[in-house]
N, CA, C and O atoms as CSV, one atom per row, in Angstrom:
chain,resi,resn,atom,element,x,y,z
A,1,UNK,N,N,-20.055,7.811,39.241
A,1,UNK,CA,C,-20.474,8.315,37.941
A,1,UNK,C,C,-19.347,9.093,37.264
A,1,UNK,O,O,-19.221,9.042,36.041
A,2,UNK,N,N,-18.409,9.915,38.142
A,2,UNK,CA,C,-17.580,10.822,37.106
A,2,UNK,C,C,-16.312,9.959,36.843
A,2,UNK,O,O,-15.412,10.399,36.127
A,3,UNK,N,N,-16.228,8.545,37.508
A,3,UNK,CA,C,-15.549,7.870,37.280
A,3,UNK,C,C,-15.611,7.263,36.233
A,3,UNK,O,O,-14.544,7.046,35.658
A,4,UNK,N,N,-16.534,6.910,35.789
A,4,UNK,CA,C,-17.324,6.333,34.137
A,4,UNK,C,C,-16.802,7.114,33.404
A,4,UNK,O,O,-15.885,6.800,32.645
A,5,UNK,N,N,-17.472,8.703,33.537
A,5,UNK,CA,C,-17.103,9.297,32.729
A,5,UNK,C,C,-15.476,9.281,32.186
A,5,UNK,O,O,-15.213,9.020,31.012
A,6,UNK,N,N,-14.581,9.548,33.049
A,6,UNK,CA,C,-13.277,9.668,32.812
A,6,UNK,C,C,-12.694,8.702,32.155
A,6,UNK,O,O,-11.960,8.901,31.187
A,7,UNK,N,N,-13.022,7.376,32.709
A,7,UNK,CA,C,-12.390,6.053,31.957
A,7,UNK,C,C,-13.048,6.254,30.685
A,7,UNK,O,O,-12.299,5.946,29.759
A,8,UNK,N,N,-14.178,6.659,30.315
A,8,UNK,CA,C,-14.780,6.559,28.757
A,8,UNK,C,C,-14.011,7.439,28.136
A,8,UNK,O,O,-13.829,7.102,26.966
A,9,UNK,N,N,-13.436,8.518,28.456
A,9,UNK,CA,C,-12.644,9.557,27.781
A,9,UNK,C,C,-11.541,9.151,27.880
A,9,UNK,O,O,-10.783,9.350,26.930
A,10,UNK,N,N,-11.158,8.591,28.806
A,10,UNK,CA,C,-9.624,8.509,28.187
A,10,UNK,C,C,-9.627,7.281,27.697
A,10,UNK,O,O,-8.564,6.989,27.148
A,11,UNK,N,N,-10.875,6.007,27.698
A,11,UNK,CA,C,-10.628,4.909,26.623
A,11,UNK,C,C,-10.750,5.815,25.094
A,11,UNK,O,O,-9.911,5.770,24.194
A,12,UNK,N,N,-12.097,6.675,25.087
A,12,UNK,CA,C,-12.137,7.379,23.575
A,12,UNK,C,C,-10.903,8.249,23.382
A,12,UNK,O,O,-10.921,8.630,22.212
A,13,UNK,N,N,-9.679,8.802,24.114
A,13,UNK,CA,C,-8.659,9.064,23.629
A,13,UNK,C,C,-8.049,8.029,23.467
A,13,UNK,O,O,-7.324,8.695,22.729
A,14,UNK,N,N,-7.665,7.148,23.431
A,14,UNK,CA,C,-6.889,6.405,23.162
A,14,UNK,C,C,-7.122,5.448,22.098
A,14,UNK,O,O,-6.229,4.643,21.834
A,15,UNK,N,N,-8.168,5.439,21.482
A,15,UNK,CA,C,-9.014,4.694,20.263
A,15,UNK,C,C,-8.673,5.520,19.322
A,15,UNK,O,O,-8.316,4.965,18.283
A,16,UNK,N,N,-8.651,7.421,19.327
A,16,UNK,CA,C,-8.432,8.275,18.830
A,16,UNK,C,C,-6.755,8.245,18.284
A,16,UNK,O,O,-6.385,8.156,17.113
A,17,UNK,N,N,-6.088,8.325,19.235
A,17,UNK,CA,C,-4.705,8.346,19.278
A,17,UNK,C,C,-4.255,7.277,18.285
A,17,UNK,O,O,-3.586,7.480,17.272
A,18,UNK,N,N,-4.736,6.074,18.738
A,18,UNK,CA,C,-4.243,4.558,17.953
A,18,UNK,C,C,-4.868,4.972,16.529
A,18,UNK,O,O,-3.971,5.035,15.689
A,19,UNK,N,N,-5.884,5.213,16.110
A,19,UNK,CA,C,-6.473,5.766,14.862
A,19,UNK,C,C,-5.479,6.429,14.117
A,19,UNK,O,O,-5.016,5.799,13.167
A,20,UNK,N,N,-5.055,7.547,14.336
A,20,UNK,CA,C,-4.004,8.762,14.320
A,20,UNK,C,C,-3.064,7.747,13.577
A,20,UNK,O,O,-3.194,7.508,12.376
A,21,UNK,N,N,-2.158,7.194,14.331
A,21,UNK,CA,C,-0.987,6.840,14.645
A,21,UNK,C,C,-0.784,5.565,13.963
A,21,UNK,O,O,0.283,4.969,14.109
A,22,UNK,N,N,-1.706,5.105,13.240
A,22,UNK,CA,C,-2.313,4.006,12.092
A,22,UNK,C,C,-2.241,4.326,11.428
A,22,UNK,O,O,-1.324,3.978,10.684
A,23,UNK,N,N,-3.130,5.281,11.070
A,23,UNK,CA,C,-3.150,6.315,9.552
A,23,UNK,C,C,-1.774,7.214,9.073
A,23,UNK,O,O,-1.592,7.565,7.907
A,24,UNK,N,N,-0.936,7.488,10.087
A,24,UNK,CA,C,0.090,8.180,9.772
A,24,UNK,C,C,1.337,7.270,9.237
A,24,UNK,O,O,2.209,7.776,8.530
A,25,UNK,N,N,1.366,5.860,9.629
A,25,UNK,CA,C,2.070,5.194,10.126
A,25,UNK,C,C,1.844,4.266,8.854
A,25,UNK,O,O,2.763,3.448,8.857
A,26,UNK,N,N,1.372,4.145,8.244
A,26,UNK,CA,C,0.741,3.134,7.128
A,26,UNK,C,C,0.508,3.983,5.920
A,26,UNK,O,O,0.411,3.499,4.792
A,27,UNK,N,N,0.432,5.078,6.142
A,27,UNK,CA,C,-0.306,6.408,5.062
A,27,UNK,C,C,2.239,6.223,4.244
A,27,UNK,O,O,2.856,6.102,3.185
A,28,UNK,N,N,2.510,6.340,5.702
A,28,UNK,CA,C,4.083,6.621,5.488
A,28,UNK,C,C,4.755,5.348,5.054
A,28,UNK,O,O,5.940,5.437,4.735
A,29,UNK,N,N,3.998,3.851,4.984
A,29,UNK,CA,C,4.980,3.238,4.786
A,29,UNK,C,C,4.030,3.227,2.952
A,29,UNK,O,O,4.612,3.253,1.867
A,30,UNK,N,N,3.586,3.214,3.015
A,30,UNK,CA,C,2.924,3.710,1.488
A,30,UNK,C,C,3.415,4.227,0.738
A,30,UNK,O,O,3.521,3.778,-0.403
A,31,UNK,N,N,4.019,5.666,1.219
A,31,UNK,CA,C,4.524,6.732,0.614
A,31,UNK,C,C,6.142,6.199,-0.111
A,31,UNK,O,O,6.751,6.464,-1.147
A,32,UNK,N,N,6.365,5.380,1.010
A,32,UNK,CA,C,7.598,4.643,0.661
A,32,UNK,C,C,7.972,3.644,-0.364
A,32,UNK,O,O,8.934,3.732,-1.126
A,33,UNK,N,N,6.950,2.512,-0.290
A,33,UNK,CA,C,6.944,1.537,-1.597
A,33,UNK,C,C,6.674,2.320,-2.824
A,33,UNK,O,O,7.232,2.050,-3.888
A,34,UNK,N,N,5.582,3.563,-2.650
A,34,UNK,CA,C,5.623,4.361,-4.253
A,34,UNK,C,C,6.544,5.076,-4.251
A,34,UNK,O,O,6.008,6.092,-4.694
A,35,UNK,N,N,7.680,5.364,-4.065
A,35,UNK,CA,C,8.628,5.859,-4.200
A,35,UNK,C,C,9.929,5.185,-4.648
A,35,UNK,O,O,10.778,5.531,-5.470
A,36,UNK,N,N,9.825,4.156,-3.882
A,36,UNK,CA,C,10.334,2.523,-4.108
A,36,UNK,C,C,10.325,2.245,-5.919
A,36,UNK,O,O,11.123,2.037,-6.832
A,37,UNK,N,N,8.962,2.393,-5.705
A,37,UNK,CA,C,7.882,1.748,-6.963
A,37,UNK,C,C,8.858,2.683,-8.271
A,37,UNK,O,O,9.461,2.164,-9.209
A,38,UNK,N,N,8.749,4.337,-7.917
A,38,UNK,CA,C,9.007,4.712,-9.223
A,38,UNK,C,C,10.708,4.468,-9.749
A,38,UNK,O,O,11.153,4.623,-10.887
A,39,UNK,N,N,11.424,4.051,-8.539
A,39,UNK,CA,C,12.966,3.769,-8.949
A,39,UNK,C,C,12.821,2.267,-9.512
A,39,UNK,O,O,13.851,1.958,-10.112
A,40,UNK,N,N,11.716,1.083,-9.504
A,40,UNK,CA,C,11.734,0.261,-9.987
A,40,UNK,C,C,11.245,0.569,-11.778
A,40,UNK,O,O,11.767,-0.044,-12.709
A,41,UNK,N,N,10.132,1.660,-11.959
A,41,UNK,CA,C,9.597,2.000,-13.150
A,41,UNK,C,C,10.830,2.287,-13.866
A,41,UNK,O,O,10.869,1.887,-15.030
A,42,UNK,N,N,12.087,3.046,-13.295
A,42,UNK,CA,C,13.009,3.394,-13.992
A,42,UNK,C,C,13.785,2.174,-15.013
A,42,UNK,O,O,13.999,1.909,-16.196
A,43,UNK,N,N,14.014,1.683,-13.668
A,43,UNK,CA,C,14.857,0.624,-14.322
A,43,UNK,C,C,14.119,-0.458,-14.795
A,43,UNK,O,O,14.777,-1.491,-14.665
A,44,UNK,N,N,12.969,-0.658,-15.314
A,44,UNK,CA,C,12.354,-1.337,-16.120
A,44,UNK,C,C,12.403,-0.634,-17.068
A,44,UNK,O,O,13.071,-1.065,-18.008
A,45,UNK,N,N,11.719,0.747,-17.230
A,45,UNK,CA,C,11.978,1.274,-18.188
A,45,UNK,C,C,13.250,1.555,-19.294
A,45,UNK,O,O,13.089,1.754,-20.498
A,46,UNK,N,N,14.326,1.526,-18.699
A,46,UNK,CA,C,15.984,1.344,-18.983
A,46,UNK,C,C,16.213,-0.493,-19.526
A,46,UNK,O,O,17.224,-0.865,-20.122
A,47,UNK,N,N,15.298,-1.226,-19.237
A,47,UNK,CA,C,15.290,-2.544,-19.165
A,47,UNK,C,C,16.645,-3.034,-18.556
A,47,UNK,O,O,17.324,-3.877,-19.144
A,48,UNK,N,N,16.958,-2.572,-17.555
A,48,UNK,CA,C,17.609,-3.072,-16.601
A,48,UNK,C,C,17.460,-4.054,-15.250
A,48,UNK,O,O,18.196,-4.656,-14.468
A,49,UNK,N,N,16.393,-3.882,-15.425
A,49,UNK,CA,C,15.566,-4.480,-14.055
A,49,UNK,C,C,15.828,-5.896,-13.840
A,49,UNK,O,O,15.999,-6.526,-14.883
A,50,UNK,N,N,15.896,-6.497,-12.856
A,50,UNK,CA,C,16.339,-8.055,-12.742
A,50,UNK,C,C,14.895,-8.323,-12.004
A,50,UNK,O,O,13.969,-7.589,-11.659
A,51,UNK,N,N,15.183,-9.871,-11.925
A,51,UNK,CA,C,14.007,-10.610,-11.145
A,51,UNK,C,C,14.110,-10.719,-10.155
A,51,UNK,O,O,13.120,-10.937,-9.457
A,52,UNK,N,N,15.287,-10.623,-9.660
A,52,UNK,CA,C,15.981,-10.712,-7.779
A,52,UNK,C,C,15.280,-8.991,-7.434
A,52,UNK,O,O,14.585,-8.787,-6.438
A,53,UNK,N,N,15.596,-7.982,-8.367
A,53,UNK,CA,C,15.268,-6.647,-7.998
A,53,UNK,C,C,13.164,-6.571,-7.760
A,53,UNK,O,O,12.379,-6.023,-6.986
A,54,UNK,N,N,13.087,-7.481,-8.955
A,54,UNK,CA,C,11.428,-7.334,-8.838
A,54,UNK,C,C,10.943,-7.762,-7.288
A,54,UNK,O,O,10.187,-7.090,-6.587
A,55,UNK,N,N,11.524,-8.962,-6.948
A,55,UNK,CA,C,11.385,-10.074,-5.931
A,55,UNK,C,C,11.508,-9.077,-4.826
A,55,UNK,O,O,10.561,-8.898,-4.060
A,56,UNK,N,N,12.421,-8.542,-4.729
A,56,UNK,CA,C,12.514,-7.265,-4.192
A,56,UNK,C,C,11.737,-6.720,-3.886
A,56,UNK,O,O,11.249,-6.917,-2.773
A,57,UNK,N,N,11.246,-5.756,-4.749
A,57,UNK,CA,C,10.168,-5.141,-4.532
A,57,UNK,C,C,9.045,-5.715,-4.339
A,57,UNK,O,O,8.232,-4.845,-4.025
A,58,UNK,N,N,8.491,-6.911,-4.366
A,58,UNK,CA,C,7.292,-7.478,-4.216
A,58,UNK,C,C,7.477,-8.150,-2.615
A,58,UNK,O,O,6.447,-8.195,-1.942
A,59,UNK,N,N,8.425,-8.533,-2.158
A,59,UNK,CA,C,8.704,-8.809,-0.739
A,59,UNK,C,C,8.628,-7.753,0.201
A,59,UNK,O,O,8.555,-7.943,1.415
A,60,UNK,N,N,8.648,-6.251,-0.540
A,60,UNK,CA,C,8.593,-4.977,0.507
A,60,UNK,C,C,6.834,-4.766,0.432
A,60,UNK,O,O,6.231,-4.075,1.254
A,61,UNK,N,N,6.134,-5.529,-0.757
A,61,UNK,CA,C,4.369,-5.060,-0.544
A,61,UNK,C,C,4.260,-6.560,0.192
A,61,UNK,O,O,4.071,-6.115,1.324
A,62,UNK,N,N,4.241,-7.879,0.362
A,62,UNK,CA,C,4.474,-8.252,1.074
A,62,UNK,C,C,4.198,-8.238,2.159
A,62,UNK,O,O,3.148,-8.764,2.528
A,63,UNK,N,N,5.053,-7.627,3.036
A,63,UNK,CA,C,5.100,-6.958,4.436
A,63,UNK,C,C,4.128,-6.155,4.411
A,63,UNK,O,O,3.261,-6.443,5.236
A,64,UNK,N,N,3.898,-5.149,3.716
A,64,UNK,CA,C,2.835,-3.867,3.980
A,64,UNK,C,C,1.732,-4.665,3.962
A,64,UNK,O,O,1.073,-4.691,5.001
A,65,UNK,N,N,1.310,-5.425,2.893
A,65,UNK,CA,C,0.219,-5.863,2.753
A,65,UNK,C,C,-0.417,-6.524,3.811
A,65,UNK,O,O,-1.636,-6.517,3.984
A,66,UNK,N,N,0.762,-7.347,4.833
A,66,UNK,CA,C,0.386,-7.995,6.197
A,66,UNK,C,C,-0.560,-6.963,6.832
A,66,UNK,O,O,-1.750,-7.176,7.066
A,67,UNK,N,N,0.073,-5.868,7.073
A,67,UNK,CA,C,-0.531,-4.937,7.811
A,67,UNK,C,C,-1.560,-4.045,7.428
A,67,UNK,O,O,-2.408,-3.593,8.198
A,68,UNK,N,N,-1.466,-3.804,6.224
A,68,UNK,CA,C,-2.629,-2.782,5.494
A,68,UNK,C,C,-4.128,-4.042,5.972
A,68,UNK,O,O,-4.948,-3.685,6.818
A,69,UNK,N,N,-4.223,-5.238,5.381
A,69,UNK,CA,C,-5.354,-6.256,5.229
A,69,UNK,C,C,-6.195,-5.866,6.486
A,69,UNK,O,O,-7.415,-5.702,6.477
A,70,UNK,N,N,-5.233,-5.717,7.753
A,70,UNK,CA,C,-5.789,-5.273,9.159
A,70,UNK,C,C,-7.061,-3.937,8.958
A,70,UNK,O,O,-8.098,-3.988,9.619
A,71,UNK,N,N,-6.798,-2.836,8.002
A,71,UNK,CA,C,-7.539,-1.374,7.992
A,71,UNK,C,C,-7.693,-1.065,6.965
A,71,UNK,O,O,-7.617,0.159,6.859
A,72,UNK,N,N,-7.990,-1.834,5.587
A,72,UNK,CA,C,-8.177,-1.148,4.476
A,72,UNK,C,C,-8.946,-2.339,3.737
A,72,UNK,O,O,-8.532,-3.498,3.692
A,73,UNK,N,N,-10.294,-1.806,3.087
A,73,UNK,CA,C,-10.731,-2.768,2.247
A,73,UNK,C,C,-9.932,-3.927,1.524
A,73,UNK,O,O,-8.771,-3.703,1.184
A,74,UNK,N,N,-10.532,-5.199,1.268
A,74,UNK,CA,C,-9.773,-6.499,1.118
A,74,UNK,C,C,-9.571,-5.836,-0.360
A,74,UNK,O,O,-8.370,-5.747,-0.616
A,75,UNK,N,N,-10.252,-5.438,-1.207
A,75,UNK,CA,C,-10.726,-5.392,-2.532
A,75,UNK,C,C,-9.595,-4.511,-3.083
A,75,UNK,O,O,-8.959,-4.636,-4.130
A,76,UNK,N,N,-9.508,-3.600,-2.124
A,76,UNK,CA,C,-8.122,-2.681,-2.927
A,76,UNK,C,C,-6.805,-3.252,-2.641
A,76,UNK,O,O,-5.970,-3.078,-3.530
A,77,UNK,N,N,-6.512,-3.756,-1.824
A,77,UNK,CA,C,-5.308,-4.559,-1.572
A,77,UNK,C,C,-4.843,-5.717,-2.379
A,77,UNK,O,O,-3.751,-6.016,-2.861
A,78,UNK,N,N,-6.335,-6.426,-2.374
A,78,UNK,CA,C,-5.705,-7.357,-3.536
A,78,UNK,C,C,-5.890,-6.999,-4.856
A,78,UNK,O,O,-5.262,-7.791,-5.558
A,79,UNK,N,N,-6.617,-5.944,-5.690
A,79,UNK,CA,C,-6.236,-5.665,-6.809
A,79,UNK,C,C,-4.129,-5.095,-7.092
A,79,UNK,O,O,-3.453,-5.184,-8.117
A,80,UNK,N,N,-3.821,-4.682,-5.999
A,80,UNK,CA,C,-2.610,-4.788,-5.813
A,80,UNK,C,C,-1.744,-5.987,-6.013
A,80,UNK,O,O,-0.736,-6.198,-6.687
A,81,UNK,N,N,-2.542,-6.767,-5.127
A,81,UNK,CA,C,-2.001,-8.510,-5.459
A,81,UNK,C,C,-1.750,-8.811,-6.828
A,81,UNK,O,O,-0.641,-9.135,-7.254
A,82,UNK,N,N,-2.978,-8.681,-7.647
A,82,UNK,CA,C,-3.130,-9.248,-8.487
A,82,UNK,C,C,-2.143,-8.482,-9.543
A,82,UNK,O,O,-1.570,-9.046,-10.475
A,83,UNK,N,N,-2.065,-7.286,-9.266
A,83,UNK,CA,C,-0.894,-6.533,-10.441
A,83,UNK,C,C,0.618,-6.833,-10.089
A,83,UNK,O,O,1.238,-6.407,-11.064
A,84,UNK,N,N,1.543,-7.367,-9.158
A,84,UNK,CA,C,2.326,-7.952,-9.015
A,84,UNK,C,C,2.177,-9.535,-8.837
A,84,UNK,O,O,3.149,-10.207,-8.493
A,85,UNK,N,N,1.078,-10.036,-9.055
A,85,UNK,CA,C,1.517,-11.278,-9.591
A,85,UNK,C,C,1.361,-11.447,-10.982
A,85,UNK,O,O,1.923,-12.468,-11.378
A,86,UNK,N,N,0.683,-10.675,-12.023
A,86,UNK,CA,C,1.247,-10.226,-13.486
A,86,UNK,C,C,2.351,-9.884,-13.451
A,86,UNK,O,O,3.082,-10.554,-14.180
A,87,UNK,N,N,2.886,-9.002,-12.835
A,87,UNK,CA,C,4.049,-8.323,-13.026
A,87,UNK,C,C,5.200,-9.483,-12.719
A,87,UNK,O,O,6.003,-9.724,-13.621
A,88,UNK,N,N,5.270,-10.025,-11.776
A,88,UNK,CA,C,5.569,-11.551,-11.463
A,88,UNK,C,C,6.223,-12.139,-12.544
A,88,UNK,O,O,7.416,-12.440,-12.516
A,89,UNK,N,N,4.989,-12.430,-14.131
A,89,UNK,CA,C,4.942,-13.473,-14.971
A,89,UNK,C,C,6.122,-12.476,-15.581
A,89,UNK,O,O,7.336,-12.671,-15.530
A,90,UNK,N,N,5.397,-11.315,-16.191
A,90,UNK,CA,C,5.942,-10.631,-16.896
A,90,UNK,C,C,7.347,-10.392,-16.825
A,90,UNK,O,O,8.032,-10.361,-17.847
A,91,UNK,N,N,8.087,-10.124,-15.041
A,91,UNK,CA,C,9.229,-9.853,-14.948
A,91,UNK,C,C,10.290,-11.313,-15.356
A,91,UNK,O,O,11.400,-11.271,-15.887
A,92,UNK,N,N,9.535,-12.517,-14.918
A,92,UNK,CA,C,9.984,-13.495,-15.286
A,92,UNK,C,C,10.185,-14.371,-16.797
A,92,UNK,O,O,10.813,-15.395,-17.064
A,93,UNK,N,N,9.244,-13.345,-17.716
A,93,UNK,CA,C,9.370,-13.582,-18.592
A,93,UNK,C,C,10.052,-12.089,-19.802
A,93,UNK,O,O,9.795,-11.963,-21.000
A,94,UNK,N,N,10.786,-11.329,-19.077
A,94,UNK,CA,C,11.465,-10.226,-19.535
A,94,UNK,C,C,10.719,-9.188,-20.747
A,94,UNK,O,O,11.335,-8.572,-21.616
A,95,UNK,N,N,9.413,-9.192,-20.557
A,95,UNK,CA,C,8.874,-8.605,-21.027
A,95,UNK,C,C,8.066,-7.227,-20.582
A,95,UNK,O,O,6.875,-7.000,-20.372
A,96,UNK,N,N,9.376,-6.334,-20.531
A,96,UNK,CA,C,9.407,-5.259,-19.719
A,96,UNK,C,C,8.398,-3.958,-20.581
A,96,UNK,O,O,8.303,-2.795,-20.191
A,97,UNK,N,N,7.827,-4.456,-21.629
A,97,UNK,CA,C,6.676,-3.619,-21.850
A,97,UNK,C,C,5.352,-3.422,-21.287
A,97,UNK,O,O,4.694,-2.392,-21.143
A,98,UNK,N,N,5.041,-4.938,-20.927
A,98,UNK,CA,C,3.752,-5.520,-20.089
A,98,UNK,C,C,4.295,-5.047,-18.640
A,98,UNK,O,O,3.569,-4.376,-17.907
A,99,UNK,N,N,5.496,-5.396,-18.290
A,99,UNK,CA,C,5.809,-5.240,-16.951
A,99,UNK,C,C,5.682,-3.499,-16.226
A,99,UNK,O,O,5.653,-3.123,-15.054
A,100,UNK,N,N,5.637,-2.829,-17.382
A,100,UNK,CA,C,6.020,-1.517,-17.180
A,100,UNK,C,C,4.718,-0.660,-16.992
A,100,UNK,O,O,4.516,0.383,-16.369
A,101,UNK,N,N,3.868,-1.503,-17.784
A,101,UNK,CA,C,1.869,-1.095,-17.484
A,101,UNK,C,C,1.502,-1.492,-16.140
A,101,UNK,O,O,0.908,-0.692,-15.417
A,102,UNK,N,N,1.907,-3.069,-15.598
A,102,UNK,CA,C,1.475,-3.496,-14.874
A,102,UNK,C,C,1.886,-2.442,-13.324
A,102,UNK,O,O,1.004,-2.149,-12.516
A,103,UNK,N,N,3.333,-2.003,-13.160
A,103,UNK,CA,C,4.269,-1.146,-12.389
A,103,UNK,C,C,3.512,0.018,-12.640
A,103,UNK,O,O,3.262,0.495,-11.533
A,104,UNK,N,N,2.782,1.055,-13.949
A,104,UNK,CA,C,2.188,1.822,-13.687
A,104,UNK,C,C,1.048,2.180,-12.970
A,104,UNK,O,O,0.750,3.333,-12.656
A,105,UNK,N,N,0.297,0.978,-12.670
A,105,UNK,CA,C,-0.760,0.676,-12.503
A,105,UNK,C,C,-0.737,0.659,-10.679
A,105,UNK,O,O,-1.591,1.191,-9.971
A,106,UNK,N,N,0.634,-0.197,-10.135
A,106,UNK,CA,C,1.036,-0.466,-8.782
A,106,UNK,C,C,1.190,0.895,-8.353
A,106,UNK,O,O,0.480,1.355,-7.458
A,107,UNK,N,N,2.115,1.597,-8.963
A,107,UNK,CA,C,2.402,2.800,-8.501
A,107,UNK,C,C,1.194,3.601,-8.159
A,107,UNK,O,O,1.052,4.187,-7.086
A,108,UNK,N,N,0.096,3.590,-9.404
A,108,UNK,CA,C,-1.100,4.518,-9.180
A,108,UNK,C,C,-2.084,3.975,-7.721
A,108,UNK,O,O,-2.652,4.846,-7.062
A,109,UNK,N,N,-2.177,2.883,-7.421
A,109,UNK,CA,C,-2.474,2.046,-6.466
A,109,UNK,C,C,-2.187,2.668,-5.252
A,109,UNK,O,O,-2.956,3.309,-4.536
A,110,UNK,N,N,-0.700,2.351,-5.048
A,110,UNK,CA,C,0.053,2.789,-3.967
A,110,UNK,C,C,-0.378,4.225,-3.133
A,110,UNK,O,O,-0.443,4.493,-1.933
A,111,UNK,N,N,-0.690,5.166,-4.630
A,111,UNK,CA,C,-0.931,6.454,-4.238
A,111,UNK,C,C,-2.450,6.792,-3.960
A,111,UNK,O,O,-2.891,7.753,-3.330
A,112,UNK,N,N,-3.215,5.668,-4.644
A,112,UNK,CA,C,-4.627,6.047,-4.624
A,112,UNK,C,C,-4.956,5.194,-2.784
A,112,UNK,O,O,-5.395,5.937,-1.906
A,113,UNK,N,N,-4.716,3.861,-2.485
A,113,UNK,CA,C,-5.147,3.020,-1.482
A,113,UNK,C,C,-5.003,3.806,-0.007
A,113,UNK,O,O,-5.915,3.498,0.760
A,114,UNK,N,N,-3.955,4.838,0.582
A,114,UNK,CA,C,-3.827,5.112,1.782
A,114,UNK,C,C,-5.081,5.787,1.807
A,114,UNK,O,O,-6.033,5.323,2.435
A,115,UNK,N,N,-5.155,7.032,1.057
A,115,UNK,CA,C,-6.704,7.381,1.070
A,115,UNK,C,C,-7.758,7.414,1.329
A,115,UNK,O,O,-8.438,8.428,1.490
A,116,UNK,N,N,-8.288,5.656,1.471
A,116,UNK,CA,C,-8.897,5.403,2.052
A,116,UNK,C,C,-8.921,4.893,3.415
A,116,UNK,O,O,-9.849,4.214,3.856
A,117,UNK,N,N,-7.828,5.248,4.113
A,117,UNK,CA,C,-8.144,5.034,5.611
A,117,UNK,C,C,-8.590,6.327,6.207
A,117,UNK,O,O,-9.296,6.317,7.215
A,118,UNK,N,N,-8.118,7.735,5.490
A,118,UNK,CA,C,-8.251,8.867,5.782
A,118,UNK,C,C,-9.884,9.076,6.133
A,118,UNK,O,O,-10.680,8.916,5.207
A,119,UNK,N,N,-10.400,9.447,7.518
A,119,UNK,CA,C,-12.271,9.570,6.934
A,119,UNK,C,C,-12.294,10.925,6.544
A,119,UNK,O,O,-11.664,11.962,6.749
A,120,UNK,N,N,-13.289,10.505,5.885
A,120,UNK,CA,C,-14.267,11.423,4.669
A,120,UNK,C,C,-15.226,11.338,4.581
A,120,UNK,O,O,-15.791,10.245,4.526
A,121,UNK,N,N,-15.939,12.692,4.520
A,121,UNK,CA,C,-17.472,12.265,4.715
A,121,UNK,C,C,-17.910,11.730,3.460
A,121,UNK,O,O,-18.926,11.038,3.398
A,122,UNK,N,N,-17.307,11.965,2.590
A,122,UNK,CA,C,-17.935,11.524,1.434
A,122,UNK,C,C,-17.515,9.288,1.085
A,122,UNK,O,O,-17.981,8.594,0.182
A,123,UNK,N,N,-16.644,8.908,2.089
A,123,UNK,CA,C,-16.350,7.475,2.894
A,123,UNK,C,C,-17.201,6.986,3.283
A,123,UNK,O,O,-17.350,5.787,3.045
A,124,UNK,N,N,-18.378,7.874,4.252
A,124,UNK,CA,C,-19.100,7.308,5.105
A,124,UNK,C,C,-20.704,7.623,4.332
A,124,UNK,O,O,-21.709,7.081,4.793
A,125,UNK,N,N,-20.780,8.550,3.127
A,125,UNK,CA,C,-22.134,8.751,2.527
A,125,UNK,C,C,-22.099,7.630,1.772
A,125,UNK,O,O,-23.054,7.341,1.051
């Protein structure tokens, strides 16, 4: 019996730990593409921005996105999708006014989506 017990605790630490270490770990590569994000706002804004640079940046959500799909609602991730593949048309079609709403919008994303891996009771009401 206290053998049960122990393996259940240290399986529930370790469910705990991996939790942790998810959220920190994904919360940080987040922190990074919006940061990413606002040196791309710049240089759109400057209308400097290239399509190799956009490509760029859409190959670094990309990757995250592999991994976020794993722990975060489908619904917020791909409204993400969907604002870099506008941004997509837009960058390809040098119309860095549209492109520059669409980038505001990513950025606000970026900062709003980790959020929700964080629990909250007000998550689970």
């Amino acid at each position: 019996m206290t053998k049960n017990i122990w393996a259940g605790l240290i399986a529930l630490i370790l469910v705990i730990t991996c939790g942790v270490l998810e959220v920190v770990f994904i919360s940080r590569e987040y922190e990074r593409l919006e940061d990413y994000c606002v040196e791309i706002i710049s240089k759109c804004e400057d209308e400097s921005l290239t399509l190799d640079e956009f490509n760029g940046f859409r190959e670094r959500w990309v990757k995250l996105r592999e991994t976020s799909e794993i722990f975060l609602p489908h619904i917020d991730v791909y409204e993400i999708n969907l604002r870099f593949a506008e941004g997509q048309a837009y960058a390809e079609q040098g119309d860095f006014d549209n492109l520059h709403a669409q980038l505001a919008v990513i950025e606000e994303l970026l900062d709003y989506v980790p959020h929700l891996m964080k629990p909250n009771f007000k998550h689970i009401v």
